[in-house]
């Protein structure tokens, strides 16, 4: 890829990113919608459990199942 195409690709990527950031302004989230009824917030431990521990545990379970399935195939062959 020559320098001109790389510059063009960078400009397109930067422009697209900038437009996406401007169009999804978080300032719109400051006004509450009619009928909006948020629940209670999560504690620190609940947040860590939901967004850190649960995905890691799910990954380990899936990886373990794949490894067990792979070992059983190798023993058959």
XYZ file of N, CA and C in Angstrom:
231
model
N 0.852 -1.173 0.000
C 0.000 0.000 0.000
C 0.898 1.236 0.000
N 0.625 2.130 -0.886
C 1.473 3.314 -0.940
C 1.028 4.345 0.097
N 1.803 5.381 0.217
C 1.585 6.373 1.277
C 0.254 7.104 1.107
N -0.136 7.349 -0.140
C -1.369 8.078 -0.402
C -2.592 7.274 0.045
N -2.597 5.967 -0.252
C -3.717 5.124 0.158
C -3.766 4.960 1.675
N -2.610 4.862 2.310
C -2.573 4.744 3.761
C -3.109 6.017 4.406
N -2.750 7.160 3.887
C -3.245 8.434 4.411
C -4.752 8.546 4.221
N -5.232 8.127 3.057
C -6.669 8.156 2.788
C -7.420 7.232 3.739
N -6.904 6.026 3.961
C -7.548 5.080 4.868
C -7.560 5.619 6.296
N -6.479 6.239 6.721
C -6.436 6.830 8.054
C -7.424 7.960 8.212
N -7.548 8.787 7.181
C -8.496 9.905 7.239
C -9.935 9.397 7.295
N -10.239 8.376 6.534
C -11.589 7.807 6.555
C -11.888 7.195 7.922
N -10.925 6.463 8.480
C -11.129 5.852 9.792
C -11.298 6.918 10.865
N -10.484 7.953 10.834
C -10.589 9.021 11.825
C -11.912 9.767 11.682
N -12.307 10.043 10.460
C -13.581 10.740 10.231
C -14.768 9.914 10.690
N -14.734 8.620 10.403
C -15.827 7.744 10.833
C -15.903 7.675 12.349
N -14.761 7.545 13.001
C -14.737 7.493 14.461
C -15.256 8.789 15.057
N -14.841 9.913 14.510
C -15.285 11.207 15.012
C -16.795 11.368 14.846
N -17.321 10.975 13.702
C -18.763 11.094 13.475
C -19.544 10.185 14.420
N -19.040 8.992 14.672
C -19.725 8.090 15.592
C -19.727 8.664 17.005
N -18.614 9.248 17.428
C -18.550 9.858 18.751
C -19.491 11.047 18.875
N -19.581 11.841 17.820
C -20.464 13.007 17.874
C -21.936 12.609 17.844
N -22.263 11.578 17.099
C -23.666 11.168 16.979
C -24.162 10.450 18.225
N -23.285 9.821 18.981
C -23.704 9.090 20.175
C -23.288 9.856 21.420
N -23.649 11.096 21.472
C -23.243 11.955 22.574
C -23.872 11.493 23.884
N -23.071 11.297 24.926
C -23.640 10.896 26.214
C -24.454 12.009 26.867
N -24.375 13.231 26.352
C -25.159 14.316 26.920
C -26.652 14.046 26.769
N -27.020 13.243 25.790
C -28.432 12.919 25.608
C -28.951 12.047 26.744
N -28.070 11.387 27.461
C -28.497 10.507 28.539
C -28.782 11.271 29.827
N -28.514 12.562 29.867
C -28.736 13.336 31.080
C -30.214 13.634 31.313
N -30.993 13.694 30.240
C -32.418 13.956 30.397
C -33.151 12.625 30.533
N -34.062 12.550 31.486
C -34.793 11.313 31.743
C -35.981 11.211 30.793
N -36.259 10.006 30.329
C -37.408 9.763 29.470
C -38.655 9.597 30.322
N -39.808 9.827 29.715
C -41.066 9.594 30.418
C -41.208 8.112 30.706
N -41.595 7.784 31.915
C -41.770 6.384 32.289
C -40.478 5.702 32.667
N -39.382 6.434 32.709
C -38.090 5.851 33.071
C -38.091 5.530 34.560
N -37.814 4.299 34.900
C -37.826 3.882 36.306
C -36.615 2.997 36.569
N -35.436 3.601 36.769
C -34.239 2.791 36.983
C -34.283 2.085 38.335
N -33.699 0.914 38.366
C -33.639 0.154 39.604
C -32.491 0.616 40.467
N -32.287 -0.056 41.584
C -31.168 0.321 42.455
C -29.831 -0.008 41.782
N -28.808 0.746 42.111
C -27.489 0.533 41.531
C -26.834 -0.722 42.070
N -25.805 -1.181 41.377
C -25.062 -2.352 41.806
C -23.949 -1.942 42.753
N -23.651 -2.808 43.702
C -22.509 -2.555 44.572
C -21.226 -2.906 43.810
N -20.089 -2.589 44.398
C -18.813 -2.880 43.756
C -18.646 -4.385 43.567
N -18.999 -5.159 44.589
C -18.846 -6.619 44.502
C -19.786 -7.215 43.455
N -21.015 -6.700 43.377
C -21.949 -7.183 42.362
C -21.443 -6.858 40.959
N -20.893 -5.660 40.791
C -20.368 -5.262 39.484
C -19.188 -6.141 39.081
N -18.245 -6.351 40.012
C -17.095 -7.202 39.701
C -17.537 -8.638 39.411
N -18.484 -9.140 40.180
C -18.970 -10.494 39.947
C -19.630 -10.638 38.590
N -20.424 -9.646 38.222
C -21.179 -9.728 36.969
C -20.302 -9.514 35.740
N -19.372 -8.574 35.808
C -18.604 -8.199 34.623
C -17.182 -8.742 34.585
N -16.697 -9.335 35.676
C -15.344 -9.885 35.690
C -15.374 -11.380 35.993
N -15.932 -11.747 37.137
C -15.884 -13.146 37.582
C -16.749 -14.042 36.698
N -17.970 -13.622 36.405
C -18.874 -14.459 35.607
C -18.315 -14.757 34.201
N -17.804 -13.773 33.452
C -17.238 -14.105 32.137
C -16.019 -15.024 32.217
N -15.160 -14.813 33.224
C -13.985 -15.682 33.368
C -14.426 -17.100 33.695
N -15.391 -17.244 34.604
C -15.892 -18.578 34.956
C -16.540 -19.248 33.743
N -17.322 -18.501 32.989
C -17.955 -19.058 31.791
C -16.905 -19.502 30.776
N -15.866 -18.702 30.601
C -14.787 -19.066 29.687
C -14.106 -20.353 30.143
N -13.833 -20.455 31.441
C -13.163 -21.649 31.955
C -14.034 -22.898 31.797
N -15.336 -22.770 32.018
C -16.237 -23.915 31.843
C -16.249 -24.360 30.387
N -16.379 -23.407 29.470
C -16.402 -23.754 28.045
C -15.068 -24.349 27.615
N -13.958 -23.757 28.053
C -12.638 -24.286 27.696
C -12.460 -25.694 28.264
N -12.923 -25.921 29.497
C -12.835 -27.260 30.086
C -13.636 -28.281 29.304
N -14.844 -27.907 28.883
C -15.664 -28.829 28.095
C -15.017 -29.145 26.746
N -14.419 -28.151 26.138
C -13.734 -28.376 24.858
C -12.543 -29.301 25.057
N -11.783 -29.089 26.121
C -10.611 -29.934 26.379
C -11.029 -31.370 26.662
N -12.102 -31.567 27.427
C -12.585 -32.919 27.705
C -13.045 -33.590 26.418
N -13.755 -32.870 25.580
C -14.202 -33.428 24.296
C -13.039 -33.765 23.380
N -12.015 -32.937 23.398
C -10.852 -33.172 22.562
C -10.070 -34.402 23.050
N -9.923 -34.579 24.334
C -9.195 -35.735 24.880
C -9.929 -37.033 24.571
N -11.260 -37.001 24.640
C -12.001 -38.227 24.374
C -11.882 -38.638 22.909
N -11.781 -37.645 22.009
C -11.606 -37.960 20.584
C -10.233 -38.579 20.319
N -9.207 -38.061 20.981
C -7.856 -38.583 20.768
C -7.727 -40.020 21.281
N -8.436 -40.358 22.352
C -8.356 -41.713 22.896
C -9.072 -42.710 21.995
N -10.129 -42.288 21.289
C -10.856 -43.183 20.388
C -10.019 -43.541 19.166
N -9.255 -42.596 18.666
C -8.529 -42.770 17.419
C -7.257 -43.473 17.540
